[in-house]
Amino acid sequence: MTKIPGNRRQPLLRRRDLFGRSLACLGVAVARSLAGILFIAAGSAFAVNLESGQYFLADMSTNDLRDVYEFQAYSNDTVLIRVANEDPYMLHVPDVLIYYQNRATDPYSNQFTASLTQQFSISKFSLAITNNGWFNLYCDLPLSLYQYSNPVSYSVSMLRMPEVPLSYADLDVGFVQNGQSKYGIINVGADLDAATFPVSNRCTVQFRMGQDNVALVADIQLYDTYGRIVTNDYPPEYRSEVTATLTNTGIYTVSLNDFFNGAGQYAVSMIKIGDSSLSTNDTDLGMIVSGETKGGTIHAPGDLDAAFFSASSGDVVQLTMTEVESDVNPVIELYNPAGARLKKTSDVYQISAVLTNTLVTNGLFTVICKDAEDRKNNVHYTLTMEFLAGSPSLYSIPAVPSGLSATDGTYSNRIDVTWNTVSGANGYDIWRSYGTNDPIQLVTNETSTIYQDYDVTVNVVYYYKAKARNAYGVSTNYSNTDSGYAGTAVAAAPTRRALVVGIDNYSPSYGATPLTTTTNDALGIRGTMLLGDPSNRWSSTNITLLLDSQATKVMIQNQLHTLANDSSSGDLVLYFHSSHGGVSNVISQPGSLERFPASRRGQSASKGATDTFISTYDADYTDAELATDLALFGVDTSVIVIIDACNSGGAYQLDGGAPFEWLFAERVMAHYHNIQRERFRRLGLAVPKQLGQNIAFMVSSDYDELSWTSSYYSLYTEFLIGGCSLTAVDTSGDDEYSFLELHTYAAAQAAAVVPSQNAQTYNSTLLQSTIARAAGIVALVQTNVFYNDFDADGASDLATFNPTTGRWRIASLKRWLALAWDNFVWGGPGFRPIDGDYDGDGASDGAIYNEQTGEWRIGSLKRARVLVSSVVFGGPGKTPVSGDYDNDRISDGALYEQPDGFWHILTATGTQLVDGVSYFGAGFTPVSGDFDGDRRSDLAVYQEGSGNWYIGSLTNGVIAWGKMWGGTNLVAVSGDYDADGTSDLAVYHRYTGAWYIYSLKNSATLVSGALLGGAGYTAVPGDYNGDSYDDLAVYQESTGYWFFLTVNGQSYSLLYPVGGPGYIPVLPMW
């Protein structure tokens, strides 16, 4: 037989059978007997030394009846032997006999030890050695092949334990460190590889072998420091993973082979549960704390990653492992400090694995992350760990760092960032951003309160912020942000300011008819174009919003004067105005002026037009007056004026005659030039050639056209806002939207809808060179309908209802204005209020519902009209859940039926959107909200007892299923608390007043245990200051007082009763 040794071994010389042909002439049985006697006697002379872990590939035939191998072993050793078939035509393996050579007494004497005959594919032995010395391994041609003329290939391998070095001929895998993954190769079917690792004290270990070659069927067994098998070999099937608690100290061995006789590459990994000292060759994931998300990589098939966290008894921990590439099938296992497995997620294919467990001990817990499929290399995932509401460890999380400061030009090559020490913190995380880039985390667990950033570019302004951390978690919010730079002085970044005006309703003395879209225009421009800028160029503190009665002529002019006074060289000012536009008329008598009514959207105007204006709440704002106000701005401040009003673009069409030019923008600029020329003349200065080039206009229609409305916005403004989320609008490809790019898109789209409306520009050069915002998806999207926004000013109002009298009390905290005070009577006994905008005008309506009769009544406070006098939809056990479920910007009639959990949703047009869909039954509460940001309300329910949330989208499938955030006495108070355009999981403790808020979109805890309210208070969250962030708010019926707390910790209250005994707050769900 011919033998090919593994790796570095030299091939054996072919050994001739001296008796081969004569034996073949004898009877088979006699030949076999004689051959055995002769070869046993001469075994040592022909034997090949077989070292631990080494393999040989050989042939057997009638010309070579036996191969002899020898190996050395000692008493108490364990020896594994495998012999495998390698032949493509025959499945036989050699008959195997093993003898002990007692060389001490007779070098040629042999003691029978073990044998296997007539085997197919594989033969394997596990020998418990009782004698010191050498052993012979005989591989004989099976009797059934004595008449077969061709050679049959096979392989053989031996592994010896414990603590026996591997042969240099095959060193796979050798020593494995905690958390490390290593590759190996099963070279032939019989190949036995080994991995070893030390144990210094009692511990639980998980070892995994993954196939990098699909031909392999991984099979491992674990042996202790004495060579005794640790793994249970029942059932007798292959295994690719072993988890065992080890009690002996010393070197443990894992045998690695293919369960059958395959060959190929594999990888192994080992985790010592509770030992956070991971191998430097694979540092995923390490210590993790509440509120933190870490990235991990499955480097090789079989790779095991470990995370560790400290916790206290009573903590409720939630772990979420989410694939980054679709090749990962996440699996999580959680172990307690004693090494006992607490829970494991399902291996069923999933994008995310979520594990929630209530801990009953203190100490260091271990999380093992792995891929269920185990066949991929270098695939990525994230792991998020958090303590849920009510966990004791939440009270140990450190506060937010304060006093963060970065140096401004102090050093030529670095920026020093400092902050105040936080009690209970043992480290700090530092984040940095610059320009329009998103913040990146520079360092984790900085132990001092100073960080020196050398990775900077001279004269570039960077922005820094920090969080504090300890063993339990990171602070809920960031510190203050401060800018810094290295090198010479850097000029302050230009400031952007905006005045945004929208007027639907006008003073009765002014006489203009109401509109329905202009306040929505203003809110959309503010929320999407400006505050939705991903680069955060526009700050809410620099944006003034004037709606309806706020937008008087004097107020608008005062705001423009303030903007002119605050602006300096390089600054940008935006003035957006959506309202009526009109003309004044000169009658036949010289010097006699007659004012014609403002030109309405969709109405024609009168003859003799000579003066042009835009409408404010109470007066005309003429082109000359606007020019005077624009002249107050410095010539080095850029001013962009956007007007969506009738005939705002050019000339005015006289009834029955030739067009008379109504050049509003041109007239404004003509007046502007006259004013500025006179100013320069008085100063004795030459008029600059570029005078007025700092001002540009974007207007919604041409001189002889009307500006049209759409269902929610005005037509031109609708496409201005819509273009902010379309990358195709960025025609220059610089990832920025210039004002001209947005205008060009909006003008074309509006003209496609209404060919007679053609938007215009003035000074397109400035519009092209001025960036409005960054391109891409809107980073900040205002909620489609604000909770309890009865005046459409972009802020929630204080709203209460008396079920006995049907009287309403509503006040705007933002505007400090009473909107209704017992004079609005709508409803009575049996009715309760439900929030919602049921006519799409951007304002909440007075909607009431009688559960016993199923009757709805809806009235518009903004429009002072009845929308629905009476309609029956519902009945006993069916409660309303406010929301826009079809994204038409109009609240739908939505009901949740107890105890069966059925949903019934009827759109404003009468379409049955949902009827009879059910997730669960009794014990669940419906929750109003848009949890995936698609601007459609979702079907969301919350179970108070377990704290589990189940949320489904009508368009995007399951959003959350069994997500735990809450518990007993914690009621759902969902809202958008981080202004990311999606509703958050929020709960409020009805007795202690503790709030817990979690961002589902960002996988982050926003509020943990903040106290506001308690017994006697009702939670009424909403955006009461109009900053796009929902606030924590409670109402006390006994006094009518309201109390507020922002997410960043600022508290305020209204100690004036808006409500009182008998008045209940208006809520989005019951």
PDB file of N, CA and C in Angstrom, residues 927-929 971-977 983-987 1021:
ATOM      1  N   VAL A 927     -53.076  52.539  21.160  1.00  0.00           N
ATOM      2  CA  VAL A 927     -52.217  53.718  21.269  1.00  0.00           C
ATOM      3  C   VAL A 927     -52.190  54.432  19.927  1.00  0.00           C
ATOM      4  N   SER A 928     -52.391  55.745  19.961  1.00  0.00           N
ATOM      5  CA  SER A 928     -52.339  56.549  18.748  1.00  0.00           C
ATOM      6  C   SER A 928     -50.899  56.926  18.433  1.00  0.00           C
ATOM      7  N   GLY A 929     -50.488  56.804  17.159  1.00  0.00           N
ATOM      8  CA  GLY A 929     -49.138  57.220  16.797  1.00  0.00           C
ATOM      9  C   GLY A 929     -48.681  56.682  15.464  1.00  0.00           C
ATOM     10  N   VAL A 971     -48.894  53.550  32.185  1.00  0.00           N
ATOM     11  CA  VAL A 971     -49.845  53.711  31.091  1.00  0.00           C
ATOM     12  C   VAL A 971     -49.153  54.330  29.885  1.00  0.00           C
ATOM     13  N   ALA A 972     -49.637  54.021  28.689  1.00  0.00           N
ATOM     14  CA  ALA A 972     -49.021  54.496  27.453  1.00  0.00           C
ATOM     15  C   ALA A 972     -49.322  55.978  27.242  1.00  0.00           C
ATOM     16  N   VAL A 973     -48.288  56.750  26.919  1.00  0.00           N
ATOM     17  CA  VAL A 973     -48.423  58.189  26.646  1.00  0.00           C
ATOM     18  C   VAL A 973     -47.548  58.536  25.442  1.00  0.00           C
ATOM     19  N   SER A 974     -47.798  57.872  24.345  1.00  0.00           N
ATOM     20  CA  SER A 974     -46.913  57.988  23.189  1.00  0.00           C
ATOM     21  C   SER A 974     -46.921  59.392  22.609  1.00  0.00           C
ATOM     22  N   GLY A 975     -45.794  59.761  22.009  1.00  0.00           N
ATOM     23  CA  GLY A 975     -45.612  61.040  21.326  1.00  0.00           C
ATOM     24  C   GLY A 975     -44.269  61.047  20.647  1.00  0.00           C
ATOM     25  N   ASP A 976     -43.961  62.109  19.923  1.00  0.00           N
ATOM     26  CA  ASP A 976     -42.656  62.246  19.260  1.00  0.00           C
ATOM     27  C   ASP A 976     -41.783  63.146  20.124  1.00  0.00           C
ATOM     28  N   TYR A 977     -41.031  62.530  21.035  1.00  0.00           N
ATOM     29  CA  TYR A 977     -40.297  63.282  22.039  1.00  0.00           C
ATOM     30  C   TYR A 977     -38.906  63.699  21.577  1.00  0.00           C
ATOM     31  N   SER A 983     -43.321  58.325  16.302  1.00  0.00           N
ATOM     32  CA  SER A 983     -43.780  58.241  17.688  1.00  0.00           C
ATOM     33  C   SER A 983     -42.848  57.333  18.483  1.00  0.00           C
ATOM     34  N   ASP A 984     -42.703  57.646  19.749  1.00  0.00           N
ATOM     35  CA  ASP A 984     -41.832  56.890  20.638  1.00  0.00           C
ATOM     36  C   ASP A 984     -42.662  56.055  21.606  1.00  0.00           C
ATOM     37  N   LEU A 985     -42.047  55.012  22.140  1.00  0.00           N
ATOM     38  CA  LEU A 985     -42.680  54.231  23.200  1.00  0.00           C
ATOM     39  C   LEU A 985     -42.529  55.002  24.500  1.00  0.00           C
ATOM     40  N   ALA A 986     -43.638  55.409  25.087  1.00  0.00           N
ATOM     41  CA  ALA A 986     -43.591  56.217  26.294  1.00  0.00           C
ATOM     42  C   ALA A 986     -44.640  55.722  27.274  1.00  0.00           C
ATOM     43  N   VAL A 987     -44.241  55.623  28.545  1.00  0.00           N
ATOM     44  CA  VAL A 987     -45.162  55.201  29.592  1.00  0.00           C
ATOM     45  C   VAL A 987     -45.027  56.134  30.788  1.00  0.00           C
ATOM     46  N   PRO A1021     -49.318  64.550  26.991  1.00  0.00           N
ATOM     47  CA  PRO A1021     -48.121  64.999  26.263  1.00  0.00           C
ATOM     48  C   PRO A1021     -48.487  65.771  25.004  1.00  0.00           C
TER      49      PRO A1021
END
